[in-house]
mmCIF file of C-alpha atoms in Angstrom:
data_model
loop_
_atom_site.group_PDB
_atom_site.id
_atom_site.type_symbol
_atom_site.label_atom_id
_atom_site.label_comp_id
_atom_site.label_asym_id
_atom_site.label_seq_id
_atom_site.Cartn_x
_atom_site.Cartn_y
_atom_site.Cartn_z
ATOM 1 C CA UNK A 1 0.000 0.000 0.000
ATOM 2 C CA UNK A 2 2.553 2.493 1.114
ATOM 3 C CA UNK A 3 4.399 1.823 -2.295
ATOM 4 C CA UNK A 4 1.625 2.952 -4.132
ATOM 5 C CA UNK A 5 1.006 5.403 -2.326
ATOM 6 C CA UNK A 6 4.136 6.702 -3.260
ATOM 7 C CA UNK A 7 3.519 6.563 -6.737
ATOM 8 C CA UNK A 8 0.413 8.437 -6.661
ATOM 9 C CA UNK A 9 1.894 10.794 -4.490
ATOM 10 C CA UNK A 10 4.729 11.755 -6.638
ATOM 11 C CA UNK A 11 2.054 12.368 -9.863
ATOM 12 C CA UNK A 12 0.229 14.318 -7.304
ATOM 13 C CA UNK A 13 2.973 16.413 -6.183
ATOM 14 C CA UNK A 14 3.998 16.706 -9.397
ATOM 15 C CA UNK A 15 1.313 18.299 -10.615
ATOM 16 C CA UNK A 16 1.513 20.748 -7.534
ATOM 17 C CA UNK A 17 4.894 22.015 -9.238
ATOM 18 C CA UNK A 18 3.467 22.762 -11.966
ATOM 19 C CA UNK A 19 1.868 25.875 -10.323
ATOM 20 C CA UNK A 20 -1.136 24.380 -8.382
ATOM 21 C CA UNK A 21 0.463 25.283 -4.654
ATOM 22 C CA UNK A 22 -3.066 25.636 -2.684
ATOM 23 C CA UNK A 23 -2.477 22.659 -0.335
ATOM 24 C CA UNK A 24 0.236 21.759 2.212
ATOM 25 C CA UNK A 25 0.375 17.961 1.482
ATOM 26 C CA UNK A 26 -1.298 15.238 -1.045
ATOM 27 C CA UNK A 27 -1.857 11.789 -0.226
ATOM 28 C CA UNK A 28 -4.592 8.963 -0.959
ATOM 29 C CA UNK A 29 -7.131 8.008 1.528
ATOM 30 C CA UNK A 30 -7.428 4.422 3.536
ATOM 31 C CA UNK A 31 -9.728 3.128 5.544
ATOM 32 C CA UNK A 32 -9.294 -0.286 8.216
ATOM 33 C CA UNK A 33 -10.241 -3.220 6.404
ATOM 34 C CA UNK A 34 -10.514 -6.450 7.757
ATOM 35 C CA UNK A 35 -10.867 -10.048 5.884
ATOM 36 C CA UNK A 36 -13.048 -11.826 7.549
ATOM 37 C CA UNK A 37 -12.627 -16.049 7.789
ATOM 38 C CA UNK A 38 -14.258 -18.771 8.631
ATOM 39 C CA UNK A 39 -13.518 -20.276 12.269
ATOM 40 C CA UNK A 40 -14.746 -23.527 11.730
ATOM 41 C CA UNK A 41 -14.754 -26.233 9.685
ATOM 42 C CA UNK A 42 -18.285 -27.362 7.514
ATOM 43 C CA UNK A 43 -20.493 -26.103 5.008
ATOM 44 C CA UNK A 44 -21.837 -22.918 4.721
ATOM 45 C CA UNK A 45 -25.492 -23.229 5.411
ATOM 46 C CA UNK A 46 -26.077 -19.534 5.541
ATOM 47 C CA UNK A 47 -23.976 -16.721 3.933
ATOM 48 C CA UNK A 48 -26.330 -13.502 3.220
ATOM 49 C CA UNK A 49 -23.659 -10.955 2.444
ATOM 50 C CA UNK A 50 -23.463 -9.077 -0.383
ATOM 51 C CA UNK A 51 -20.287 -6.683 -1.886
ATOM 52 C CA UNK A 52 -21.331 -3.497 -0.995
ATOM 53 C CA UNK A 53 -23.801 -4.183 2.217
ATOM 54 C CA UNK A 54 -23.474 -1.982 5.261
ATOM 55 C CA UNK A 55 -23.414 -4.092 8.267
ATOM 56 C CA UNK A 56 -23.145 -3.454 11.902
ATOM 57 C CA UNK A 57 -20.174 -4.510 14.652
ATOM 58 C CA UNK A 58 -21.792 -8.520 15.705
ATOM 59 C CA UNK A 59 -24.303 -9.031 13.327
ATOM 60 C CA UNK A 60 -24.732 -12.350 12.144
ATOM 61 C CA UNK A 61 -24.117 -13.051 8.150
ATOM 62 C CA UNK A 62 -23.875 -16.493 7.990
ATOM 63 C CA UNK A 63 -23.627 -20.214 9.623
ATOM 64 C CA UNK A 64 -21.685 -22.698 9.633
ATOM 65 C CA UNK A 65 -23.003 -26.743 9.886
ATOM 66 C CA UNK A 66 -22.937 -26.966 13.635
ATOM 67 C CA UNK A 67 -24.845 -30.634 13.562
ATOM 68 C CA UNK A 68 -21.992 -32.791 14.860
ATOM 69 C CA UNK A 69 -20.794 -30.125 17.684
ATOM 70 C CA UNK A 70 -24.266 -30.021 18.989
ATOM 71 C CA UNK A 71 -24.657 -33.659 19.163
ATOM 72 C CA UNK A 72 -20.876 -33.773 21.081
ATOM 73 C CA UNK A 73 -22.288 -31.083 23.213
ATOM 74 C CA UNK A 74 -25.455 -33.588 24.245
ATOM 75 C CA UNK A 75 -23.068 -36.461 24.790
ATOM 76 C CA UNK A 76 -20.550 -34.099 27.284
ATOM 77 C CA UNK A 77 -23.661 -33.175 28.817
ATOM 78 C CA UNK A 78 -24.569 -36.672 29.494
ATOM 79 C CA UNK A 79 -21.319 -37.683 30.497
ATOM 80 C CA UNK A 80 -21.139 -35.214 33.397
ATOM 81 C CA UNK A 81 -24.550 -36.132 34.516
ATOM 82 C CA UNK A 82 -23.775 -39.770 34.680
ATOM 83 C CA UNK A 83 -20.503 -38.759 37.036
ATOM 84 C CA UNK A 84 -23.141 -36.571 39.001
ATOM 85 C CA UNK A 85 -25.666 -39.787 39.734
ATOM 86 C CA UNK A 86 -22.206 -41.884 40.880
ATOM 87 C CA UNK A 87 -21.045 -39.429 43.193
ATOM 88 C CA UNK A 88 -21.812 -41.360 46.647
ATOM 89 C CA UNK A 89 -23.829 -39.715 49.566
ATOM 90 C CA UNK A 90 -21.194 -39.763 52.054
ATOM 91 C CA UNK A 91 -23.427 -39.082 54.886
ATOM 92 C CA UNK A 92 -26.031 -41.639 54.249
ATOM 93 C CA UNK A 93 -23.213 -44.200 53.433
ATOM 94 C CA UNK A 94 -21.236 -43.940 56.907
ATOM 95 C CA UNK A 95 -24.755 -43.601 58.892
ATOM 96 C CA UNK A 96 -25.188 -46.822 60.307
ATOM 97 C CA UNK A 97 -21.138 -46.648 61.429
ATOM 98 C CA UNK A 98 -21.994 -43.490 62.897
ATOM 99 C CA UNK A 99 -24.845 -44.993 64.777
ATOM 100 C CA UNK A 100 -22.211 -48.171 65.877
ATOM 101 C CA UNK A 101 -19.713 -45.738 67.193
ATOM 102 C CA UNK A 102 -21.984 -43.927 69.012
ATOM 103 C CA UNK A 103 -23.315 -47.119 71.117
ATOM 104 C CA UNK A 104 -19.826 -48.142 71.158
ATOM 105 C CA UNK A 105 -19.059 -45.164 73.283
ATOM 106 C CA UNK A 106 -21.773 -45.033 75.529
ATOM 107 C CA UNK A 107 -21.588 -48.190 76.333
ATOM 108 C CA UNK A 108 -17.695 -47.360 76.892
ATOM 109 C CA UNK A 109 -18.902 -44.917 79.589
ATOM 110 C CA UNK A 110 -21.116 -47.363 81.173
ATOM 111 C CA UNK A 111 -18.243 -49.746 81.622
ATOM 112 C CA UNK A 112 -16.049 -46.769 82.989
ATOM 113 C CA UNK A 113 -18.866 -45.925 85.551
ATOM 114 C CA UNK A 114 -19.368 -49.562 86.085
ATOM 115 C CA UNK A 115 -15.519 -49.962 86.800
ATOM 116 C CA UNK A 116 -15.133 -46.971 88.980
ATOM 117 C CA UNK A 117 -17.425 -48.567 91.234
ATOM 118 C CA UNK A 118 -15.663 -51.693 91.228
ATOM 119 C CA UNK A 119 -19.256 -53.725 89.724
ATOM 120 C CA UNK A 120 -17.107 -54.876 86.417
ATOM 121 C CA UNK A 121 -13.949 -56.379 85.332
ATOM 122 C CA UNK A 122 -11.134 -54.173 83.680
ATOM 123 C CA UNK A 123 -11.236 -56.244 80.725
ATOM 124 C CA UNK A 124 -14.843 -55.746 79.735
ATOM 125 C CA UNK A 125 -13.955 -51.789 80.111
ATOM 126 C CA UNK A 126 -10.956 -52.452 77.611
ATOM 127 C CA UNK A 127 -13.012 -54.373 75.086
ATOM 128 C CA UNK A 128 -15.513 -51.640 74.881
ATOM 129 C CA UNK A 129 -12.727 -49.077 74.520
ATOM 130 C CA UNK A 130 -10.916 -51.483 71.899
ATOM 131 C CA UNK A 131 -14.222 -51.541 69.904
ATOM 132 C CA UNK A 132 -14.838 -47.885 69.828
ATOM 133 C CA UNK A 133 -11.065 -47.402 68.594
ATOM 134 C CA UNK A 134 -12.048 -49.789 65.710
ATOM 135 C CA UNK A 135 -14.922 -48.253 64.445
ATOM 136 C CA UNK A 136 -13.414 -44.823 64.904
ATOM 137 C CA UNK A 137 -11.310 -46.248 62.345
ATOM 138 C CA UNK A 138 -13.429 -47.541 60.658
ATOM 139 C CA UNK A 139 -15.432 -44.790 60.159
ATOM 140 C CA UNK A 140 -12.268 -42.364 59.072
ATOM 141 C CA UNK A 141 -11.471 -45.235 56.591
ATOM 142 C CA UNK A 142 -14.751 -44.837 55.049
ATOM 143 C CA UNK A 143 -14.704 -40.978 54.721
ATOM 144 C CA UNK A 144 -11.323 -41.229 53.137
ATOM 145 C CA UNK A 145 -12.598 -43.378 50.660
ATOM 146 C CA UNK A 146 -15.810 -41.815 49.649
ATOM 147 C CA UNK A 147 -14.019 -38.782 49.441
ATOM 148 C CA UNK A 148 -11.131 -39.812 47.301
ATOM 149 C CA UNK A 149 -14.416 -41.384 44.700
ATOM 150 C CA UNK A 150 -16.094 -37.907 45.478
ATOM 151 C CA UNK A 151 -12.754 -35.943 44.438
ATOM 152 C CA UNK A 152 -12.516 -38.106 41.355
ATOM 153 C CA UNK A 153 -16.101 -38.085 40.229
ATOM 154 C CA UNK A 154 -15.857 -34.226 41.095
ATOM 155 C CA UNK A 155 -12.332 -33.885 38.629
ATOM 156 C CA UNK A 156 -14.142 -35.893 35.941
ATOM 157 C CA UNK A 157 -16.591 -33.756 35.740
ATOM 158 C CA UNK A 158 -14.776 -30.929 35.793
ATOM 159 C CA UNK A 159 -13.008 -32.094 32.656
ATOM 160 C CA UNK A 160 -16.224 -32.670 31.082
ATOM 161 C CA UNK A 161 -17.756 -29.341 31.439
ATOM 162 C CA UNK A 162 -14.577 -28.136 29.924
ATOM 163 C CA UNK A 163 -14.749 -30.086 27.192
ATOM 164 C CA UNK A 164 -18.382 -28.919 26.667
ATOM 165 C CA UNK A 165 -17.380 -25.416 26.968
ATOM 166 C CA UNK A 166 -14.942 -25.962 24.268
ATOM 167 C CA UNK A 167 -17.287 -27.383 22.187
ATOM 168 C CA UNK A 168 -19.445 -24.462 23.243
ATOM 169 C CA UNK A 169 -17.034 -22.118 21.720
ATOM 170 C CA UNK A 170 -16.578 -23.485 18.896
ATOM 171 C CA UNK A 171 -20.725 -23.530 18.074
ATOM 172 C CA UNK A 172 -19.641 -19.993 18.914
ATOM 173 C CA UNK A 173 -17.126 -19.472 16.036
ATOM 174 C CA UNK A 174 -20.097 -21.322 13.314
ATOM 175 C CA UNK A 175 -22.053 -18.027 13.440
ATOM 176 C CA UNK A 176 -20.121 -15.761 11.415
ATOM 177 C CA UNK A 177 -20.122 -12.645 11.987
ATOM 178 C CA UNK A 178 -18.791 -8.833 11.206
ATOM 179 C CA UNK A 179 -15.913 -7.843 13.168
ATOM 180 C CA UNK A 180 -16.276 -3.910 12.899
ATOM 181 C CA UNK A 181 -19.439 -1.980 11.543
ATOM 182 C CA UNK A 182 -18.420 -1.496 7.509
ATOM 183 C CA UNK A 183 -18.913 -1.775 4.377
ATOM 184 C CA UNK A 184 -18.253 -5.122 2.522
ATOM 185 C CA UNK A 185 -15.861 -4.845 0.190
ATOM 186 C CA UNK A 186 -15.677 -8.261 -1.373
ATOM 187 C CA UNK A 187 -17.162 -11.479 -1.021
ATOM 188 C CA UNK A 188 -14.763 -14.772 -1.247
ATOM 189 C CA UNK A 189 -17.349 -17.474 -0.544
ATOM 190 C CA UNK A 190 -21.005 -18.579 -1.566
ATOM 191 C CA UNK A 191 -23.686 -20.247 0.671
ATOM 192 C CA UNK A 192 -23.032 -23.880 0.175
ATOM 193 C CA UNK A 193 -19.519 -23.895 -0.278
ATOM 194 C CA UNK A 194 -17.662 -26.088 2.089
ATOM 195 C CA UNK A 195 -15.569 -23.666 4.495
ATOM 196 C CA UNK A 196 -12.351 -24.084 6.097
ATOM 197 C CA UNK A 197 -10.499 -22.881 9.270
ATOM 198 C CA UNK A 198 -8.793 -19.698 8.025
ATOM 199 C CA UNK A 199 -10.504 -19.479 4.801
ATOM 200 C CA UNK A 200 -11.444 -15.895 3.732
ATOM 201 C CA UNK A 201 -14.950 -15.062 3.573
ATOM 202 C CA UNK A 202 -15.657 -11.713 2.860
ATOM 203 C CA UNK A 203 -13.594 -8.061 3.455
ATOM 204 C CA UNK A 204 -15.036 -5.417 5.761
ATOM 205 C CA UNK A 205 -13.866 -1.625 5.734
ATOM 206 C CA UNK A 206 -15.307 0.949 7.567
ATOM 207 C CA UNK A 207 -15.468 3.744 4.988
ATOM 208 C CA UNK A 208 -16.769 6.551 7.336
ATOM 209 C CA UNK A 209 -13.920 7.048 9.234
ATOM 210 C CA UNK A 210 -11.408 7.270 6.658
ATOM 211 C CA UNK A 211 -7.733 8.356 7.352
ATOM 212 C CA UNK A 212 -5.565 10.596 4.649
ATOM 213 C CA UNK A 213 -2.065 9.162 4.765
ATOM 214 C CA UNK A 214 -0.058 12.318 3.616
ATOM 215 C CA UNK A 215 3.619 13.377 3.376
ATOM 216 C CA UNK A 216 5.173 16.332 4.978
ATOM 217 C CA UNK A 217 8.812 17.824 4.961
ATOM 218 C CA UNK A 218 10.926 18.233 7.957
ATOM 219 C CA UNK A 219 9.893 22.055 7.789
ATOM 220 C CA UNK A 220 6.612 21.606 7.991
ATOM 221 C CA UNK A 221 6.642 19.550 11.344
ATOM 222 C CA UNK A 222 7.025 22.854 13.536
ATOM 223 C CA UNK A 223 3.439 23.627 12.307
ATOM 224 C CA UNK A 224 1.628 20.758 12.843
ATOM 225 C CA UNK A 225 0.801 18.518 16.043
ATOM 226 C CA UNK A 226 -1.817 15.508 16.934
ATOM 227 C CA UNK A 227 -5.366 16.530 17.606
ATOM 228 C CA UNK A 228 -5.027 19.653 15.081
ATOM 229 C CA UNK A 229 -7.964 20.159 12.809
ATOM 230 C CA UNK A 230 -7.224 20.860 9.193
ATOM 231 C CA UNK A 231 -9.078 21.224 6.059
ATOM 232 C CA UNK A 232 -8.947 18.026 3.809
ATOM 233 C CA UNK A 233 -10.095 18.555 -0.201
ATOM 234 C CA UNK A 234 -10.842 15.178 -1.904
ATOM 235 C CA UNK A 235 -10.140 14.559 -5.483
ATOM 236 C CA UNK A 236 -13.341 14.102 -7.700
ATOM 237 C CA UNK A 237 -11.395 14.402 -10.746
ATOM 238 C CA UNK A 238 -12.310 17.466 -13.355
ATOM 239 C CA UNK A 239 -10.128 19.396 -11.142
ATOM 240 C CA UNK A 240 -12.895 19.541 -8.960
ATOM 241 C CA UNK A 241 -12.510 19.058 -5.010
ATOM 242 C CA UNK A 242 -14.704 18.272 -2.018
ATOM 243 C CA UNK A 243 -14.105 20.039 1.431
ATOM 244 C CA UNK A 244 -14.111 18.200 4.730
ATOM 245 C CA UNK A 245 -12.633 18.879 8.170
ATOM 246 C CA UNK A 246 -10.343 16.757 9.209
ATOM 247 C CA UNK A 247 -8.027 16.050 12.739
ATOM 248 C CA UNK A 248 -4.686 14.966 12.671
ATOM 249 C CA UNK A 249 -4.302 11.681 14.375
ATOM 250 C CA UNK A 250 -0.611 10.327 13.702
ATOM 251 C CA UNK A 251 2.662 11.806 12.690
ATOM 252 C CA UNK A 252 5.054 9.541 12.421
ATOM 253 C CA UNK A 253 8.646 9.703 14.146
ATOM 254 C CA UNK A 254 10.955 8.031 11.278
ATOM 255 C CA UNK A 255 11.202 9.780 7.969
ATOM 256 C CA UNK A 256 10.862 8.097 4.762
ATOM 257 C CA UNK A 257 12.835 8.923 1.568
ATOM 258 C CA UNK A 258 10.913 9.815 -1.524
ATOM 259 C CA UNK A 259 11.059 9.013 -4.714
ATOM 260 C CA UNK A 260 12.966 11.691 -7.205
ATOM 261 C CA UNK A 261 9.943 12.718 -9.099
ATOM 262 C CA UNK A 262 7.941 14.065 -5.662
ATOM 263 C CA UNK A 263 7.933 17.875 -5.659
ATOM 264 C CA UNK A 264 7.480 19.740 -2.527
ATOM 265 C CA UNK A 265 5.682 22.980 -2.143
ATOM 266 C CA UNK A 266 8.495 24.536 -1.404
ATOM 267 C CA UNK A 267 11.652 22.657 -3.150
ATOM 268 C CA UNK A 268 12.482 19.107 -3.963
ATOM 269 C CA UNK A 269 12.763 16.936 -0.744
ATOM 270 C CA UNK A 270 14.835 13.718 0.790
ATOM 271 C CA UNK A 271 12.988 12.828 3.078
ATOM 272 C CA UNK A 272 9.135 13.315 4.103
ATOM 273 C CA UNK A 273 7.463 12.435 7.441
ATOM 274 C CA UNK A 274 3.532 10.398 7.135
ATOM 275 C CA UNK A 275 1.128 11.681 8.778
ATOM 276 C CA UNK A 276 -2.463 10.107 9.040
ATOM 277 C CA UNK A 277 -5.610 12.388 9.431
ATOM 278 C CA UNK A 278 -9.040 11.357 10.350
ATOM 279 C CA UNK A 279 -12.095 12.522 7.977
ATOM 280 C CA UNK A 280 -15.898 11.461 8.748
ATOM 281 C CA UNK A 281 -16.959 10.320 5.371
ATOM 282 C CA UNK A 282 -20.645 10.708 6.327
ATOM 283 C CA UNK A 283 -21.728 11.607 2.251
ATOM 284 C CA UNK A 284 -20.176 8.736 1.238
ATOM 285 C CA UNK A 285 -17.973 10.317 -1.613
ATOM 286 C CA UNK A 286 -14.808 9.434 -0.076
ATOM 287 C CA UNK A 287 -13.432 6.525 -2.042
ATOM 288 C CA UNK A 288 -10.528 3.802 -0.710
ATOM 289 C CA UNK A 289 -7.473 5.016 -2.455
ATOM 290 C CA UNK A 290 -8.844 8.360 -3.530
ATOM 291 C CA UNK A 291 -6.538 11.386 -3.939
ATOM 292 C CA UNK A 292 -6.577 14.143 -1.133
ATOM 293 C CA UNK A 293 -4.922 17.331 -0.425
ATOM 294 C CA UNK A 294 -4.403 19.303 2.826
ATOM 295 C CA UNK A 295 -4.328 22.798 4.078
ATOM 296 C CA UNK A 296 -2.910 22.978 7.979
#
């Protein structure tokens, strides 16, 4: 682009030697485009753009087959329900050894009491102290356990629902939509074709904000600065030009050399700085690659 942007510059500026010295700097207007592709894989069930359709930042222009991902989806979905149902109720599951301990130990303080007043045997105390140990241990064996199946039901499904989310995503990236609000440009693919990953679909520019990439001389840097408004004149040929305000929004900081036919206001130059200023192109007459002076 910037190459022939040069080249059009220098006929430009050429013809500003010739005695037409009105403007401070020529250039050609640009706008952001953007080529749009396809995110998915699968055939284009839907694809209503047309070259030269305005269309808005998000809106929707075509699909993608999404049959397959929504039936992986369904599965996933199933898949993390099924760990859900096998995930045991640990408190229902250790509620009969909870009920053993707790005789267990009562009757462990019954023997104590008995003991103390010398109406049992030591041994019958340490049995009953012996059992409630083991079904203590019991008990902490079967919370480990469940809880390890718990943890590994719980991770399972975990790695299912992020599985479904990916597949989620990339149901997501079927709907195709515009990027940027725009004007399409071109159109790459028809409804029906069978799209690819990566494959261009359609270009998007916006053409209302459009930026005037012009050239200025070392000289001419004292006078200008970012955020200054200056008067733009677009080319419509006939040696007829179009007025619009415009706002500088870029100057760049390396110079450029020019090419030996580019003419200066002034004198010929080596070097030239870019600059880029913003014009609302709100009649539309403002063409991508258009000529377009500027008076600072």
């Amino acid at each position: 682009m910037k190459k022939f942007a040069f080249i059009f510059l220098s006929v430009a500026l050429a013809a500003c030697s010739s005695g037409n010295s009105d403007y401070d700097a020529t250039g050609m207007f640009e706008a952001t485009e953007v080529i749009v592709s396809a995110e998915q894989n699968g055939r284009l069930l839907s694809f209503t753009v047309e070259e030269g359709d305005r269309l808005q930042a998000g809106s929707q222009v075509g699909l993608i087959d999404t049959v397959q991902l929504q039936l992986r989806a369904l599965q996933l979905g199933a898949t993390k329900d099924v760990y859900a149902t096998q995930r045991p109720d640990i408190e229902t599951q250790i509620a009969a050894t909870r009920q053993e301990l707790a005789k267990a130990e009562a009757e462990q303080r019954r023997y104590e009491a008995l003991v103390k007043d010398n109406a049992a045997n030591r041994k019958m105390l340490d049995d009953a102290v012996s059992n409630v140990r083991v079904l203590r241990r019991r008990l902490a064996a079967q919370q480990s356990s469940l809880g390890k199946s718990t943890s590994s039901l719980n991770s399972q499904m975990t790695a299912t629902e992020i599985q479904r989310r990916e597949v989620i995503d990339q149901l997501r990236k079927c709907h195709v939509v515009s990027p940027i609000s725009g004007t399409v440009l071109e159109k790459y693919a028809e409804q029906g074709e069978y799209a690819t990953t990566g494959k261009p679909l359609f270009k998007i520019a916006d053409v209302v904000d459009m930026k005037l990439r012009a050239y200025v001389t070392a000289s001419q840097l004292n006078s200008i600065k970012t955020g200054q408004k200056v008067r733009v004149y677009a080319d419509e040929g006939d040696d007829k030009r179009r007025e619009y305000q415009g706002v500088i929004t870029w100057i760049s900081d390396k110079a450029e050399f020019t090419p030996k036919t580019i003419q200066t206001r002034d004198e010929r130059s080596n070097l030239v700085y870019a600059v880029k200023i913003s014009v609302r192109n709100t009649d539309g007459l403002i063409k991508i690659g258009m000529y377009g002076d500027v008076r600072f």
